[in-house]
Amino acid sequence: MKAKVFRAMLGFIYTDMVPALDRHDGIFLAVDLLAAADMYGIDRLKSIGEDKACHDASVETARRLGDTHTDSTSDSPRFCSSSPSMGASSSNLTDAACAVHLFKINGYSATRATAKTDSLPSKRLAVGGYEWEIHYTPSLVVNDGNHWIAFKLVLLTAPRRKDVKASLKCRLMDVPISSVHQQRNANGQLVVNAVEHHLSHAFKRADESSAWLPLRRRSVLEASGCITEDSFTVECTVTVIREQLPDTAHVLPQRHTGGLSQSSLRHDLGELLRKGTGSDVTLVVSGESFTAHKAILASRSPVFMAQLFGHMKETRSQRVEIKAMKAKVFRAMLGFIYTDMVPELDSHDGIVIAVDLLAAADMYGIDRLKSICEDWVCDDATVETAAMFLALAEQHGCSKLKARCVELIAANLDAVMETEGYKHLMATSPLVLNDLLRAVHGRKN
């Protein structure tokens, strides 16, 4: 294997991105990278290399690709057609967060009485740093005049940028094979089309809803055999576009991404954490032990970098004790370090964990996790908690949370002054009184 091919493959293993391939020898590097990915079982990289080769191949290189590497989804080689050069790579590659929710509709016959203006919400879902709900109605009337079951996506938290692009995909579960539509493709192969539909929407404000997504006509659903004991289940996948990635990433043209598999990096690292394969450090928190990998911890946190690879005593130890932190909070932070995802927080003690997780993220210098938690706490701030959260903002340098709490207190000063949180705030952070006075004065003017 050539060094530059291995360097590209190694970079993909760590980042899930392929470097931009130049116009001179990019096609040949793509072919070599395809072979390397095939050798090491990296299916997504193989698919990217194959699509690049298909798009840029000449007759000669197409023959080289077809004769050497077989498409894993078919029993016969996939030959590439000749096409113009791709040219410069796009810089608009985005990162997406994805969550799957099984929405079980219990008591279906009772929901039929739901008015078309009403809907039934799912539990709250935390995806891509925002909170969402999926709403269900059995009473959507579409152009054919029939009632359909339908779903829509609702953004509960305020966007932190101009708009938040998200998609909702719904698939009816437990569909009897007799109800599934079948057809043959151009190659004569039988294709099974599941009952599945999707939509996309750009959300610009909190509590905004997407359009309704009709999934199945009600009469067809009731005759399909999907409803068992007056209930049925729909698999709902929420995908949120989160942020732009560096310009050096290679992007495929839209028409060539149809068969490209989704990134498995988060899943793979999550499995590495769960199984503990190759772990080289044990972290003890509140009596509970967590096995982890020093290199991953250090790459995500400057504090762990100093502890595990600096001059601190933990550098030489295979066992590190972490004090003043709850085990469930550390588990959530550790999961984020590996997967860049935060677990769903239930409505009972979710805000308590979010506050503790914010403090933990600040302690370990994990800025993105701190920002996510700050947004959660901002959304949950009330007259009763505003003073307490303001003290939290002062302690951990959360400017957005501070501004939200000052605004809330200034608008409800008399009520806030009666809370225990306000008394604690004045005792621990008296300097913040100046900010409050300015805010109150500004409202009066």
XYZ file of N, CA and C in Angstrom, residues 97-301:
615
model
N -26.984 14.947 13.060
C -27.308 14.120 14.219
C -28.611 13.401 13.925
N -28.707 12.180 14.384
C -29.856 11.362 14.017
C -30.346 10.601 15.246
N -31.654 10.493 15.390
C -32.238 9.712 16.483
C -33.480 8.994 15.963
N -33.675 7.771 16.455
C -34.820 6.969 16.051
C -35.752 6.792 17.252
N -37.028 7.057 17.027
C -38.031 6.922 18.093
C -39.149 6.008 17.606
N -39.464 4.989 18.385
C -40.572 4.102 18.066
C -41.838 4.682 18.698
N -42.677 5.245 17.854
C -43.893 5.930 18.295
C -45.033 4.905 18.281
N -45.410 4.440 19.465
C -46.479 3.449 19.559
C -47.798 4.161 19.831
N -48.754 3.930 18.952
C -50.077 4.530 19.092
C -50.977 3.516 19.787
N -51.228 3.718 21.069
C -52.121 2.850 21.832
C -53.545 3.409 21.780
N -54.516 2.513 21.818
C -55.902 2.964 21.779
C -56.238 3.663 20.492
N -55.863 3.059 19.379
C -56.054 3.695 18.068
C -57.508 4.085 17.827
N -58.440 3.198 18.168
C -59.850 3.487 17.891
C -60.312 4.750 18.600
N -59.752 5.010 19.799
C -60.119 6.231 20.526
C -59.515 7.465 19.866
N -58.319 7.312 19.279
C -57.682 8.478 18.650
C -58.406 8.904 17.376
N -59.232 8.040 16.823
C -59.938 8.401 15.595
C -60.863 9.601 15.791
N -61.235 9.833 17.041
C -62.109 10.971 17.323
C -61.342 12.290 17.383
N -60.025 12.221 17.260
C -59.209 13.430 17.323
C -59.551 14.362 16.159
N -59.798 15.605 16.471
C -60.104 16.588 15.426
C -58.872 16.843 14.573
N -59.087 17.271 13.336
C -57.951 17.468 12.438
C -57.053 18.610 12.898
N -57.570 19.458 13.801
C -56.745 20.557 14.319
C -55.964 20.143 15.555
N -56.221 18.943 16.086
C -55.534 18.457 17.279
C -54.524 17.383 16.891
N -53.569 17.137 17.806
C -52.583 16.097 17.551
C -52.080 15.549 18.879
N -51.488 14.372 18.816
C -50.946 13.719 20.000
C -49.425 13.743 19.925
N -48.743 14.308 20.943
C -47.286 14.433 20.872
C -46.573 13.193 21.404
N -45.369 12.974 20.901
C -44.478 11.958 21.453
C -43.802 12.523 22.691
N -42.948 11.740 23.307
C -42.102 12.287 24.368
C -41.071 13.222 23.743
N -40.443 14.038 24.565
C -39.434 14.965 24.054
C -38.203 14.192 23.589
N -37.634 14.623 22.474
C -36.445 14.002 21.909
C -35.335 15.036 21.833
N -34.148 14.697 22.304
C -32.991 15.585 22.208
C -32.139 15.131 21.034
N -32.111 15.945 19.972
C -31.368 15.596 18.771
C -30.641 16.835 18.257
N -29.345 16.717 18.022
C -28.580 17.810 17.435
C -28.505 19.059 18.280
N -28.604 18.910 19.611
C -28.537 20.067 20.491
C -29.856 20.789 20.658
N -30.941 20.231 20.148
C -32.266 20.834 20.269
C -33.255 19.796 20.782
N -34.377 20.281 21.287
C -35.430 19.379 21.734
C -36.581 19.407 20.724
N -37.153 18.220 20.498
C -38.177 18.054 19.476
C -39.329 17.218 20.006
N -40.457 17.332 19.342
C -41.570 16.404 19.515
C -42.052 15.967 18.140
N -42.543 14.749 18.084
C -43.215 14.262 16.878
C -44.705 14.204 17.199
N -45.522 14.804 16.369
C -46.966 14.822 16.605
C -47.681 13.889 15.627
N -48.711 13.235 16.151
C -49.495 12.274 15.362
C -50.950 12.719 15.274
N -51.527 12.549 14.103
C -52.970 12.739 13.943
C -53.520 11.635 13.048
N -54.700 11.124 13.354
C -55.346 10.145 12.469
C -56.351 10.814 11.532
N -56.371 12.143 11.519
C -57.484 12.851 10.874
C -57.051 13.850 9.819
N -55.914 13.617 9.170
C -55.492 14.530 8.114
C -56.269 14.230 6.835
N -56.895 15.243 6.289
C -57.633 15.098 5.037
C -56.761 15.649 3.907
N -56.442 14.791 2.949
C -55.590 15.198 1.838
C -56.441 15.390 0.583
N -55.775 15.556 -0.551
C -56.496 15.916 -1.779
C -57.518 14.876 -2.223
N -57.285 13.609 -1.841
C -58.230 12.583 -2.278
C -59.505 12.561 -1.437
N -59.582 13.449 -0.421
C -60.780 13.535 0.407
C -60.857 12.510 1.512
N -59.840 11.633 1.622
C -59.830 10.596 2.653
C -59.039 11.040 3.877
N -59.307 10.370 4.998
C -58.540 10.601 6.217
C -57.266 9.756 6.197
N -56.162 10.376 6.547
C -54.864 9.698 6.606
C -54.292 9.834 8.013
N -53.495 8.836 8.423
C -52.664 9.038 9.613
C -51.446 9.827 9.160
N -51.030 10.777 9.971
C -49.943 11.664 9.562
C -49.109 12.070 10.772
N -47.898 12.516 10.483
C -46.953 12.904 11.532
C -46.279 14.213 11.125
N -45.888 14.984 12.118
C -45.126 16.201 11.850
C -44.074 16.377 12.934
N -43.064 17.172 12.628
C -41.953 17.433 13.535
C -42.091 18.835 14.105
N -41.891 18.971 15.429
C -42.016 20.267 16.102
C -40.715 20.584 16.833
N -40.125 21.742 16.553
C -38.932 22.215 17.265
C -39.380 22.938 18.528
N -38.915 22.495 19.684
C -39.354 23.073 20.956
C -38.432 24.180 21.451
N -37.161 24.138 21.073
C -36.197 25.125 21.567
C -35.836 26.121 20.470
N -35.407 27.294 20.881
C -35.111 28.364 19.920
C -33.844 28.048 19.128
N -33.857 28.265 17.807
C -32.654 28.039 16.998
C -31.529 28.968 17.417
N -30.300 28.464 17.303
C -29.127 29.277 17.634
C -28.497 29.879 16.375
N -29.109 29.635 15.238
C -28.664 30.241 13.982
C -29.891 30.592 13.159
N -29.679 31.057 11.932
C -30.781 31.555 11.118
C -31.901 30.543 10.990
N -31.558 29.299 10.717
C -32.566 28.249 10.696
C -31.910 26.910 11.006
N -32.722 25.974 11.431
C -32.262 24.623 11.744
C -32.925 23.678 10.753
N -32.121 23.057 9.921
C -32.657 22.146 8.912
C -32.766 20.744 9.507
N -33.933 20.162 9.377
C -34.170 18.833 9.935
C -35.119 18.060 9.025
N -35.064 16.749 9.153
C -35.961 15.903 8.372
C -36.620 14.880 9.285
N -37.789 14.432 8.872
C -38.541 13.399 9.589
C -38.860 12.288 8.607
N -38.455 11.078 8.973
C -38.780 9.905 8.164
C -39.628 8.967 9.013
N -40.762 8.540 8.481
C -41.677 7.671 9.217
C -41.864 6.372 8.452
N -41.801 5.272 9.193
C -41.967 3.956 8.582
C -42.918 3.131 9.435
N -43.938 2.612 8.806
C -44.919 1.789 9.505
C -44.299 0.433 9.816
N -44.351 0.033 11.081
C -43.745 -1.218 11.516
C -44.752 -2.368 11.447
N -44.200 -3.587 11.438
C -45.020 -4.814 11.506
C -46.034 -4.882 10.379
N -45.597 -4.498 9.180
C -46.500 -4.559 8.028
C -46.519 -5.986 7.482
N -47.669 -6.628 7.387
C -47.734 -7.978 6.805
C -47.204 -7.972 5.382
N -46.508 -9.028 5.005
C -45.877 -9.065 3.685
C -46.899 -8.927 2.571
N -48.140 -9.361 2.832
C -49.184 -9.257 1.810
C -49.580 -7.813 1.540
N -49.255 -6.913 2.498
C -49.627 -5.499 2.345
C -48.500 -4.653 1.786
N -47.331 -5.268 1.595
C -46.172 -4.515 1.127
C -46.147 -4.488 -0.393
N -45.944 -3.296 -0.927
C -45.905 -3.139 -2.384
C -44.594 -3.686 -2.925
N -44.670 -4.495 -3.967
C -43.484 -5.064 -4.587
C -43.461 -4.699 -6.067
N -42.262 -4.470 -6.567
C -42.102 -4.214 -7.990
C -40.712 -4.650 -8.405
N -40.472 -4.698 -9.708
C -39.163 -5.102 -10.207
C -38.422 -3.878 -10.737
N -37.097 -3.852 -10.435
C -36.304 -2.741 -10.923
C -35.861 -2.983 -12.361
N -34.977 -2.103 -12.863
C -34.560 -2.205 -14.261
C -33.806 -3.495 -14.551
N -33.214 -4.086 -13.530
C -32.473 -5.335 -13.699
C -33.339 -6.569 -13.497
N -34.629 -6.351 -13.292
C -35.524 -7.476 -13.094
C -35.540 -8.017 -11.683
N -34.835 -7.342 -10.750
C -34.799 -7.806 -9.371
C -36.031 -7.323 -8.625
N -36.561 -8.171 -7.738
C -37.754 -7.824 -6.962
C -37.373 -6.864 -5.843
N -38.056 -5.727 -5.776
C -37.781 -4.708 -4.772
C -39.006 -4.573 -3.876
N -38.787 -4.596 -2.565
C -39.876 -4.447 -1.608
C -39.885 -3.016 -1.100
N -40.994 -2.323 -1.295
C -41.115 -0.937 -0.841
C -41.898 -0.893 0.463
N -41.222 -0.577 1.551
C -41.894 -0.488 2.840
C -42.772 0.762 2.865
N -43.708 0.773 3.816
C -44.570 1.947 3.975
C -43.747 3.007 4.695
N -43.120 3.885 3.928
C -42.145 4.827 4.476
C -42.194 6.125 3.683
N -42.213 7.243 4.396
C -42.206 8.555 3.749
C -41.350 9.508 4.579
N -40.896 10.586 3.956
C -40.092 11.548 4.702
C -40.335 12.960 4.173
N -39.979 13.929 5.024
C -40.042 15.343 4.639
C -38.895 16.088 5.292
N -38.591 17.269 4.771
C -37.560 18.144 5.336
C -38.164 19.520 5.585
N -37.579 20.236 6.550
C -38.101 21.562 6.892
C -36.984 22.384 7.522
N -36.976 23.674 7.259
C -36.032 24.606 7.890
C -36.779 25.360 8.988
N -36.403 25.114 10.245
C -37.080 25.713 11.395
C -36.402 27.033 11.756
N -37.205 28.077 11.922
C -36.666 29.411 12.195
C -36.978 29.916 13.602
N -37.842 29.248 14.323
C -38.205 29.714 15.668
C -38.690 28.527 16.511
N -38.736 28.758 17.823
C -39.216 27.728 18.738
C -40.707 27.479 18.521
N -41.133 26.255 18.768
C -42.530 25.824 18.631
C -43.019 25.839 17.184
N -42.103 25.924 16.239
C -42.493 25.848 14.826
C -42.667 24.385 14.427
N -43.640 24.129 13.564
C -43.932 22.772 13.105
C -43.606 22.639 11.625
N -43.258 21.426 11.238
C -43.139 21.123 9.816
C -44.536 20.911 9.246
N -44.617 20.678 7.976
C -45.888 20.282 7.378
C -46.243 18.869 7.852
N -47.489 18.501 7.689
C -47.892 17.133 8.027
C -47.327 16.174 6.979
N -46.903 15.015 7.434
C -46.391 13.965 6.558
C -47.410 12.825 6.511
N -48.222 12.739 5.452
C -49.198 11.650 5.375
C -48.471 10.315 5.219
N -48.837 9.340 6.043
C -48.156 8.055 5.989
C -49.019 6.974 5.330
N -50.281 6.884 5.748
C -51.148 5.872 5.141
C -52.612 6.258 5.301
N -53.398 5.948 4.267
C -54.819 6.215 4.350
C -55.411 5.378 5.476
N -56.292 5.980 6.268
C -56.794 5.329 7.471
C -57.504 4.016 7.162
N -58.297 4.019 6.130
C -59.032 2.798 5.781
C -58.086 1.683 5.354
N -57.008 2.045 4.665
C -56.020 1.048 4.242
C -55.265 0.506 5.449
N -54.917 1.391 6.372
C -54.242 0.959 7.593
C -55.085 -0.052 8.357
N -56.356 0.245 8.510
C -57.230 -0.610 9.297
C -57.443 -1.972 8.646
N -57.302 -2.043 7.340
C -57.492 -3.311 6.635
C -56.178 -4.071 6.433
N -55.045 -3.455 6.833
C -53.741 -4.037 6.497
C -53.268 -5.106 7.466
N -53.839 -5.158 8.662
C -53.363 -6.109 9.662
C -52.242 -5.566 10.524
N -51.893 -4.268 10.350
C -50.825 -3.667 11.164
C -51.284 -3.374 12.590
N -52.593 -3.203 12.767
C -53.116 -2.829 14.084
C -53.362 -4.095 14.900
N -52.666 -4.216 16.012
C -52.786 -5.374 16.891
C -53.183 -4.902 18.282
N -54.244 -5.459 18.824
C -54.749 -5.064 20.138
C -54.933 -3.553 20.209
N -55.494 -3.008 19.138
C -55.837 -1.591 19.044
C -54.613 -0.672 19.125
N -53.480 -1.162 18.653
C -52.275 -0.321 18.649
C -51.409 -0.662 17.444
N -50.592 0.296 17.054
C -49.599 0.068 16.004
C -48.394 0.957 16.288
N -47.294 0.662 15.614
C -46.043 1.371 15.885
C -45.465 1.942 14.598
N -44.960 3.167 14.694
C -44.295 3.823 13.569
C -42.872 4.174 13.991
N -41.912 3.772 13.180
C -40.511 4.133 13.427
C -40.270 5.527 12.853
N -39.936 6.469 13.722
C -39.715 7.863 13.318
C -38.236 8.203 13.462
N -37.621 8.618 12.385
C -36.207 8.997 12.388
C -36.096 10.510 12.204
N -35.493 11.173 13.187
C -35.286 12.621 13.130
C -33.815 12.878 12.825
N -33.546 13.605 11.765
C -32.174 13.951 11.387
C -32.037 15.466 11.393
N -31.014 15.968 12.095
C -30.803 17.407 12.238
C -29.441 17.771 11.679
N -29.421 18.704 10.736
C -28.155 19.213 10.202
C -27.569 20.161 11.229
N -26.337 19.875 11.660
C -25.817 20.603 12.809
C -24.829 21.713 12.474
N -23.790 21.444 11.702
C -22.771 22.469 11.503
C -21.949 22.135 10.284
N -21.250 23.131 9.752
C -20.379 22.894 8.613
C -19.064 22.297 9.082
N -18.513 21.425 8.269
C -17.221 20.823 8.539
C -16.154 21.527 7.703
N -14.864 21.267 7.957
C -13.792 21.992 7.267
C -13.862 21.862 5.748
N -13.317 22.879 5.062
C -13.359 22.929 3.615
C -12.547 21.823 2.958
N -11.631 21.171 3.715
C -10.789 20.137 3.131
C -11.541 18.846 2.909
N -12.764 18.764 3.393
C -13.527 17.529 3.232
C -13.948 17.357 1.783
N -13.992 16.110 1.343
C -14.401 15.805 -0.022
C -15.899 15.538 -0.053
N -16.595 16.194 -0.961
C -18.036 16.040 -1.063
C -18.388 15.444 -2.402
N -19.286 14.486 -2.405
C -19.728 13.880 -3.641
C -20.879 14.670 -4.243
N -20.993 14.749 -5.540
C -22.163 15.378 -6.141
C -23.420 14.659 -5.704
N -24.518 15.388 -5.615
C -25.753 14.832 -5.085
C -26.201 13.590 -5.841
N -26.008 13.584 -7.177
C -26.531 12.466 -7.959
C -25.743 11.186 -7.734
N -24.627 11.249 -7.031
C -23.837 10.049 -6.821
C -23.884 9.557 -5.385
N -24.746 10.096 -4.542
C -24.759 9.727 -3.130
C -25.910 8.815 -2.762
N -26.653 8.344 -3.753
C -27.834 7.550 -3.447
C -27.544 6.312 -2.625
N -26.440 5.584 -2.954
C -26.166 4.351 -2.241
C -25.152 4.509 -1.134
N -24.794 5.751 -0.788
C -23.758 5.993 0.203
C -24.293 5.729 1.602
N -23.602 4.892 2.345
C -24.059 4.549 3.689
C -23.829 5.710 4.642
N -24.648 5.778 5.692
C -24.496 6.830 6.686
C -23.247 6.585 7.522
N -22.729 7.679 8.081
C -21.540 7.571 8.916
C -21.799 6.666 10.107
N -20.827 5.803 10.388
C -20.941 4.891 11.536
C -19.938 5.249 12.625
N -19.284 6.415 12.493
C -18.219 6.764 13.427
C -18.727 6.831 14.861
N -19.854 7.504 15.079
C -20.378 7.610 16.446
C -20.735 6.233 17.002
N -21.378 5.435 16.170
C -21.752 4.087 16.617
C -20.519 3.262 16.928
N -19.508 3.327 16.065
C -18.297 2.534 16.264
C -17.574 2.929 17.548
N -17.462 4.238 17.792
C -16.796 4.685 19.023
C -17.652 4.381 20.248
N -18.976 4.464 20.088
C -19.856 4.095 21.188
C -19.709 2.626 21.559
N -19.572 1.774 20.558
C -19.362 0.346 20.808
C -17.995 0.106 21.445
N -16.992 0.881 21.040
C -15.664 0.765 21.645
C -15.729 1.073 23.131
N -16.495 2.104 23.489
C -16.673 2.458 24.896
C -17.445 1.372 25.636
N -18.524 0.892 25.014
C -19.380 -0.105 25.677
C -18.636 -1.414 25.934
N -17.875 -1.872 24.942
C -17.172 -3.153 25.076
C -15.863 -3.020 25.833
N -15.263 -1.828 25.820
C -14.003 -1.632 26.528
C -12.807 -2.246 25.835
N -12.934 -2.593 24.566
C -11.829 -3.216 23.835
C -10.624 -2.280 23.773
N -9.471 -2.755 24.211
C -8.249 -1.967 24.155
C -8.172 -0.835 25.163
N -9.054 -0.811 26.144
C -9.036 0.267 27.144
C -7.739 0.223 27.941
N -7.254 1.398 28.340
C -5.982 1.461 29.059
C -6.056 2.326 30.317
N -7.257 2.688 30.747
C -7.400 3.441 31.986
C -8.777 3.144 32.578
N -8.839 3.115 33.907
C -10.101 2.927 34.623
C -10.376 4.191 35.427
N -11.549 4.755 35.223
C -11.943 5.971 35.924
C -12.985 5.602 36.970
N -12.735 5.978 38.207
C -13.618 5.626 39.313
C -14.371 6.883 39.759
N -15.694 6.804 39.687
C -16.546 7.947 40.020
C -17.635 7.470 40.972
N -17.653 8.020 42.176
C -18.661 7.664 43.186
C -18.745 6.159 43.372
N -17.596 5.501 43.367
C -17.544 4.069 43.592
C -17.802 3.223 42.364
N -18.168 3.824 41.233
C -18.434 3.084 39.996
C -17.251 3.233 39.045
N -16.868 2.121 38.412
C -15.697 2.108 37.531
C -16.104 2.187 36.063
N -15.355 2.982 35.296
C -15.567 3.136 33.863
C -14.247 2.878 33.151
N -14.218 1.937 32.230
C -13.016 1.714 31.426
C -13.056 2.620 30.207
N -11.887 3.146 29.835
C -11.842 4.098 28.724
C -10.471 4.040 28.063
N -10.278 4.914 27.089
C -9.048 4.970 26.299
C -8.423 6.348 26.470
N -7.207 6.384 26.969
C -6.551 7.646 27.276
C -6.496 8.581 26.061
N -6.176 8.034 24.912
C -6.005 8.876 23.723
C -7.306 9.577 23.353
N -8.429 8.869 23.452
C -9.708 9.489 23.107
C -10.081 10.557 24.129
N -9.896 10.257 25.409
C -10.194 11.239 26.450
C -9.362 12.503 26.250
N -8.064 12.317 25.992
C -7.165 13.457 25.849
C -7.474 14.279 24.599
N -7.898 13.609 23.535
C -8.195 14.336 22.295
C -9.433 15.212 22.427
N -10.292 14.913 23.394
C -11.555 15.637 23.544
C -11.557 16.630 24.693
N -10.609 16.502 25.605
C -10.594 17.365 26.792
C -9.173 17.783 27.137
